[in-house]
Coordinates of C-alpha atoms in Angstrom, one line a residue:
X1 CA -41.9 24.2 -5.1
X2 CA -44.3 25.2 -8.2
X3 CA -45.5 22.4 -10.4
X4 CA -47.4 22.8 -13.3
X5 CA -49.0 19.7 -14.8
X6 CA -50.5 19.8 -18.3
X7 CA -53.6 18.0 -19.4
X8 CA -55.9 17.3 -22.1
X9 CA -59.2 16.6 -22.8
X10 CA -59.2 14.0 -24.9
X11 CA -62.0 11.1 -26.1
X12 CA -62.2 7.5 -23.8
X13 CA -61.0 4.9 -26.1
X14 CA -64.4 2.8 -25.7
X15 CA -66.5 6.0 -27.4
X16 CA -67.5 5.6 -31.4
X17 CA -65.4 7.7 -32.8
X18 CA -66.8 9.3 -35.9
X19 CA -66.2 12.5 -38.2
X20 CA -68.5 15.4 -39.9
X21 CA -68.3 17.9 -42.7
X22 CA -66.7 15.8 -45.3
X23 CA -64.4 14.0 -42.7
X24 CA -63.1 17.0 -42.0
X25 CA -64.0 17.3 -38.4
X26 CA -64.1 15.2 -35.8
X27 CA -67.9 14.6 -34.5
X28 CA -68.1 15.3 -30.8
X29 CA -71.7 13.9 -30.0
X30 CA -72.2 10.7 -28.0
X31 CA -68.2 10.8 -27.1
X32 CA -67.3 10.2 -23.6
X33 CA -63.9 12.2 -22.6
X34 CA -61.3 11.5 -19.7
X35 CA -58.3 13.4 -18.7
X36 CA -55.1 12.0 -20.8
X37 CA -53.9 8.4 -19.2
X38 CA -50.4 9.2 -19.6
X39 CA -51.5 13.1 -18.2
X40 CA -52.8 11.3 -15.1
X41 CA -49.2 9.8 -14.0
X42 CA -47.7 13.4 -14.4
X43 CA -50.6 14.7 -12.1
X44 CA -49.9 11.8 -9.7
X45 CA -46.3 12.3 -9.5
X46 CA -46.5 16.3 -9.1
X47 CA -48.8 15.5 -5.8
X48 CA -47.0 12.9 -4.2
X49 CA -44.0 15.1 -4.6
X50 CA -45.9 18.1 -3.2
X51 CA -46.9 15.5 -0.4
X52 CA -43.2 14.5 0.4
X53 CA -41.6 17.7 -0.1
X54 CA -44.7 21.2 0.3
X55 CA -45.1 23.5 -2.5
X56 CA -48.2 23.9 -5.1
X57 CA -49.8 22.1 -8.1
X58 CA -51.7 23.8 -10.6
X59 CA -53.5 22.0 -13.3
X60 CA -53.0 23.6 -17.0
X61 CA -55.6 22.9 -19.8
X62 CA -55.5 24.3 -23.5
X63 CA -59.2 24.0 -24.3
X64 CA -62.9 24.6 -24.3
X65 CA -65.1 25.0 -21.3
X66 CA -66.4 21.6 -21.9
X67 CA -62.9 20.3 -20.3
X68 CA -63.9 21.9 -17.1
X69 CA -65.5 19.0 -15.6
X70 CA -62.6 17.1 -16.2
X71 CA -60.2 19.8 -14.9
X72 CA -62.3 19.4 -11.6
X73 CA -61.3 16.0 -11.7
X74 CA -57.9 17.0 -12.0
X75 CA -58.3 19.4 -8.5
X76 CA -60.7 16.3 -7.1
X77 CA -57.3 14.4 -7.5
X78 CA -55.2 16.8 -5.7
X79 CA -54.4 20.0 -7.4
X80 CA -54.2 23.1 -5.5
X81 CA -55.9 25.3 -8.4
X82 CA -56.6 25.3 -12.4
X83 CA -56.4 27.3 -15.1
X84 CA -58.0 26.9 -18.6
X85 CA -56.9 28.5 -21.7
X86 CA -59.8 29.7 -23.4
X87 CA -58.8 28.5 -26.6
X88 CA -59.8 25.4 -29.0
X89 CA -56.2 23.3 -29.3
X90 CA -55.6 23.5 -32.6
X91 CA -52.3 22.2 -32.9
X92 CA -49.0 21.2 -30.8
X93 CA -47.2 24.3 -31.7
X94 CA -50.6 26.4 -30.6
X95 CA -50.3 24.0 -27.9
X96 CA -47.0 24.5 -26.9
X97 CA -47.4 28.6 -27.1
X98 CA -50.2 28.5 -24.5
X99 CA -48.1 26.5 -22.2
X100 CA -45.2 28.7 -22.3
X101 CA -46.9 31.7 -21.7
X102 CA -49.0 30.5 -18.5
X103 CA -45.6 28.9 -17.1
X104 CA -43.4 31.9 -18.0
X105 CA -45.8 34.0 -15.9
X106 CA -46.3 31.7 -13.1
X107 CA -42.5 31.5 -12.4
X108 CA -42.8 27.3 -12.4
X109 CA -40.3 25.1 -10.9
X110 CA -41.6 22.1 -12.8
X111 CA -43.1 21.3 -15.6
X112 CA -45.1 18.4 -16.4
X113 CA -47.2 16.5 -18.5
X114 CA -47.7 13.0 -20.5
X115 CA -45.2 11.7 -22.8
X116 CA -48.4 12.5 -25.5
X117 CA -52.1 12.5 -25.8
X118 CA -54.3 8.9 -26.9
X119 CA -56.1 10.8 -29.4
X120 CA -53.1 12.0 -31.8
X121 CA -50.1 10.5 -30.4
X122 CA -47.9 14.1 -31.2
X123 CA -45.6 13.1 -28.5
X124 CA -44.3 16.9 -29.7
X125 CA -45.3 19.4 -27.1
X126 CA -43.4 18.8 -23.9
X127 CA -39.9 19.4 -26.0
X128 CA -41.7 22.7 -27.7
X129 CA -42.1 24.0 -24.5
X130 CA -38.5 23.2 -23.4
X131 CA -37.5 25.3 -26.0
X132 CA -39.2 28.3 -26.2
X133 CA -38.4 28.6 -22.4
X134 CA -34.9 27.5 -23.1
X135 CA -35.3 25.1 -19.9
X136 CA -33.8 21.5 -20.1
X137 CA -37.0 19.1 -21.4
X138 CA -36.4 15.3 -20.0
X139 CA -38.9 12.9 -22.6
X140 CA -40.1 10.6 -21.4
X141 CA -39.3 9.6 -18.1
X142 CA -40.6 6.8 -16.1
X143 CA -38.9 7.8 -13.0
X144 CA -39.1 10.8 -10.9
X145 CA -37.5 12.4 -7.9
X146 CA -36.0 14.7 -6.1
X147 CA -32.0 14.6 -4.8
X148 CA -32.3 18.3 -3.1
X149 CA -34.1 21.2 -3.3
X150 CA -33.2 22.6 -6.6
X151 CA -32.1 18.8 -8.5
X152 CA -34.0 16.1 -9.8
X153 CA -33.4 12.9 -10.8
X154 CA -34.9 10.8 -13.9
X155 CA -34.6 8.0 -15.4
X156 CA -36.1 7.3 -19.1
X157 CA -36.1 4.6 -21.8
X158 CA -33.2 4.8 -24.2
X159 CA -32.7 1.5 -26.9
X160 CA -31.8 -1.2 -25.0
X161 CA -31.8 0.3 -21.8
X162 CA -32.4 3.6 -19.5
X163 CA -30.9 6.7 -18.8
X164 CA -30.6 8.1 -15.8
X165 CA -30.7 12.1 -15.5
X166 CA -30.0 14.6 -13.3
X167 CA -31.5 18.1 -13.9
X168 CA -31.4 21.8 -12.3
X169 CA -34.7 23.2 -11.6
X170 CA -36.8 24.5 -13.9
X171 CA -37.5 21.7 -16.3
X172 CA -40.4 20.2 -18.5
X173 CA -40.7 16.1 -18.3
X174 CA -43.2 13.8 -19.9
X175 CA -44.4 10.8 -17.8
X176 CA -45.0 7.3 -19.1
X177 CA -45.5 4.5 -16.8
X178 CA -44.4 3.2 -14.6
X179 CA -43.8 6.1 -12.7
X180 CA -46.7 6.0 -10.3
X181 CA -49.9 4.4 -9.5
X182 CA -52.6 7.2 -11.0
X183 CA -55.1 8.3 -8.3
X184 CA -58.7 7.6 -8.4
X185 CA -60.8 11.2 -6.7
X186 CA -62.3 10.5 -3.0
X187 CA -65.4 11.6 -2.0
X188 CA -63.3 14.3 0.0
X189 CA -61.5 15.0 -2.6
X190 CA -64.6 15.6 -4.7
X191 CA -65.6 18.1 -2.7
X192 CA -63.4 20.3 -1.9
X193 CA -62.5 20.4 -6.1
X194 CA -66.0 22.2 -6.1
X195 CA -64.5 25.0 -4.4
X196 CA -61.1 24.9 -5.2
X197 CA -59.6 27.9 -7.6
X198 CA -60.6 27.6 -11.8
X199 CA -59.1 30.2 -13.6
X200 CA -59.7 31.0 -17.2
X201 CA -57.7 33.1 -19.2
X202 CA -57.6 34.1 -23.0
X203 CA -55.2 32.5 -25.4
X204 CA -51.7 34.2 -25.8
X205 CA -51.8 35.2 -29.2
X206 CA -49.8 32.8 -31.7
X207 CA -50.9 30.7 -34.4
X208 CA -51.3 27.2 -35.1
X209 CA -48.8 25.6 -37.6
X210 CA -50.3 22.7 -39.2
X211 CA -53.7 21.4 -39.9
X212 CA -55.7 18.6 -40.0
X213 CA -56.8 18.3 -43.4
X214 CA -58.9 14.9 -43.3
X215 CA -59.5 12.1 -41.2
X216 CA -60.7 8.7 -42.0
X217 CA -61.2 5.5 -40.8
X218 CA -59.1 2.3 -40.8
X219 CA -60.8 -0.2 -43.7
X220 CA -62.9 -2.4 -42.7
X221 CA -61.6 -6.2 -41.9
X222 CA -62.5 -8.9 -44.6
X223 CA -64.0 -12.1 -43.4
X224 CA -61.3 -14.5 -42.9
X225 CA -60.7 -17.3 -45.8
X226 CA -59.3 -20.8 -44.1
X227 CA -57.2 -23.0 -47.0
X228 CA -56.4 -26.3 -46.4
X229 CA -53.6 -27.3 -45.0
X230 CA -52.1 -29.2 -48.3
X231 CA -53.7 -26.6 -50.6
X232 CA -50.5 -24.5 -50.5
X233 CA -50.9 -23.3 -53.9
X234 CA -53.8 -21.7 -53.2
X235 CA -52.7 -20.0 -49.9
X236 CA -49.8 -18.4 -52.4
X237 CA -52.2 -17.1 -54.4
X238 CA -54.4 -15.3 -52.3
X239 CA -51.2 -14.0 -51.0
X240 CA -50.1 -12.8 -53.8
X241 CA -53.7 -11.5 -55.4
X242 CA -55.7 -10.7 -52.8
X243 CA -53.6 -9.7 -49.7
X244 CA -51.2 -8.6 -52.4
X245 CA -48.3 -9.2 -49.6
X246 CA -46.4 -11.7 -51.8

């Protein structure tokens, strides 16, 4: 059994976060990044089931070659091999493309990846890529394993309860917790990742469908007024001036 797990590259939440050129870019100095938290239960899942049941896992990153060091982390983890797409990830769409065109070629059993990335929340690409391989896409799933060789089993969150799913090999499913306990890189496992196949590859054509016009940040919060507690009237109307929620 193949598995390809998807990652990003994405900024730890305790970094500044801060934005250049007329807030039109996001500033990249000083940040700190990590592999995708929700990324890192699909990675977990893909090797405990490559534990319990043989095959191969492959680590797939859309992104720049300052990613690799978390790719490595990825392989320190236990992935077999890696590739990188050479290519800055300029959308989900773009996203989505690159995906397609590593799994269609690498003949994938599996599919997998976080239910979305902490840094824009898309929760988009995992169902792109079921459909431009015209495979079944399971999002997102909490619960993952196999009935026989060629079935799976899934359960996911539905309103007021879960669904459970059973699905024909190949398929694309996003992980959420609590689907497995992520893995924290040995010192073993640190070293062979040194060694361990990184492949980089040019980006498959295609083109990015939306921008990112302009970012900001959330306003600042006002020092906090206290009112007495039989001053009612005057609670009202800050409520209603100020706060303007009245």
């Amino acid at each position: 059994m193949k598995i390809l797990v998807c990652i990003s590259n994405v900024p730890d939440t305790t970094s500044k976060i801060n934005f250049t050129g007329d807030n039109k870019e996001f500033d990249k100095n000083g940040v700190q990044y990590v592999i995708n938290p929700w990324d890192e239960y699909a990675l977990t899942r893909a090797i405990e089931l490559k534990e319990a049941k043989g095959g191969s896992v492959t680590v797939l990153n859309v992104g720049e070659a300052d990613a690799e060091p978390n790719i490595r982390k990825a392989l320190a983890i236990g992935a077999d091999d890696a590739i990188r797409v050479n290519a800055h990830p300029k959308d989900a769409y773009f996203v989505a493309q690159q995906i397609t065109a590593v799994a269609k070629e690498g003949g994938y059993d599996m599919i997998l990846m976080g239910k979305e990335s902490i840094d824009y929340n898309g929760f988009q690409v995992h169902n792109m890529v079921g459909e431009m391989m015209g495979i079944p896409s399971v999002t997102p799933a909490f619960k993952l394993d196999m009935v026989d060789d060629s079935t799976a089993r899934l359960e996911r969150e539905i309103e007021g309860g879960k669904e459970v799913v059973e699905v024909k090999l190949p398929f694309v499913a996003s992980a959420q917790q609590p689907m497995c306990e992520p893995r924290i890189p040995n010192m073993r496992g640190i070293m062979t990742a040194r060694t361990k196949p990184l492949k980089v590859v040019e980006p498959a054509g295609g083109e990015a469908k939306s921008e990112y016009v302009n970012y900001s940040k959330p306003e600042k919060k006002s020092g906090v007024k206290l009112i007495d507690a039989e001053n009612a009237g005057e609670l009202i109307k800050l409520l209603r001036n100020e706060a303007k929620v009245l």
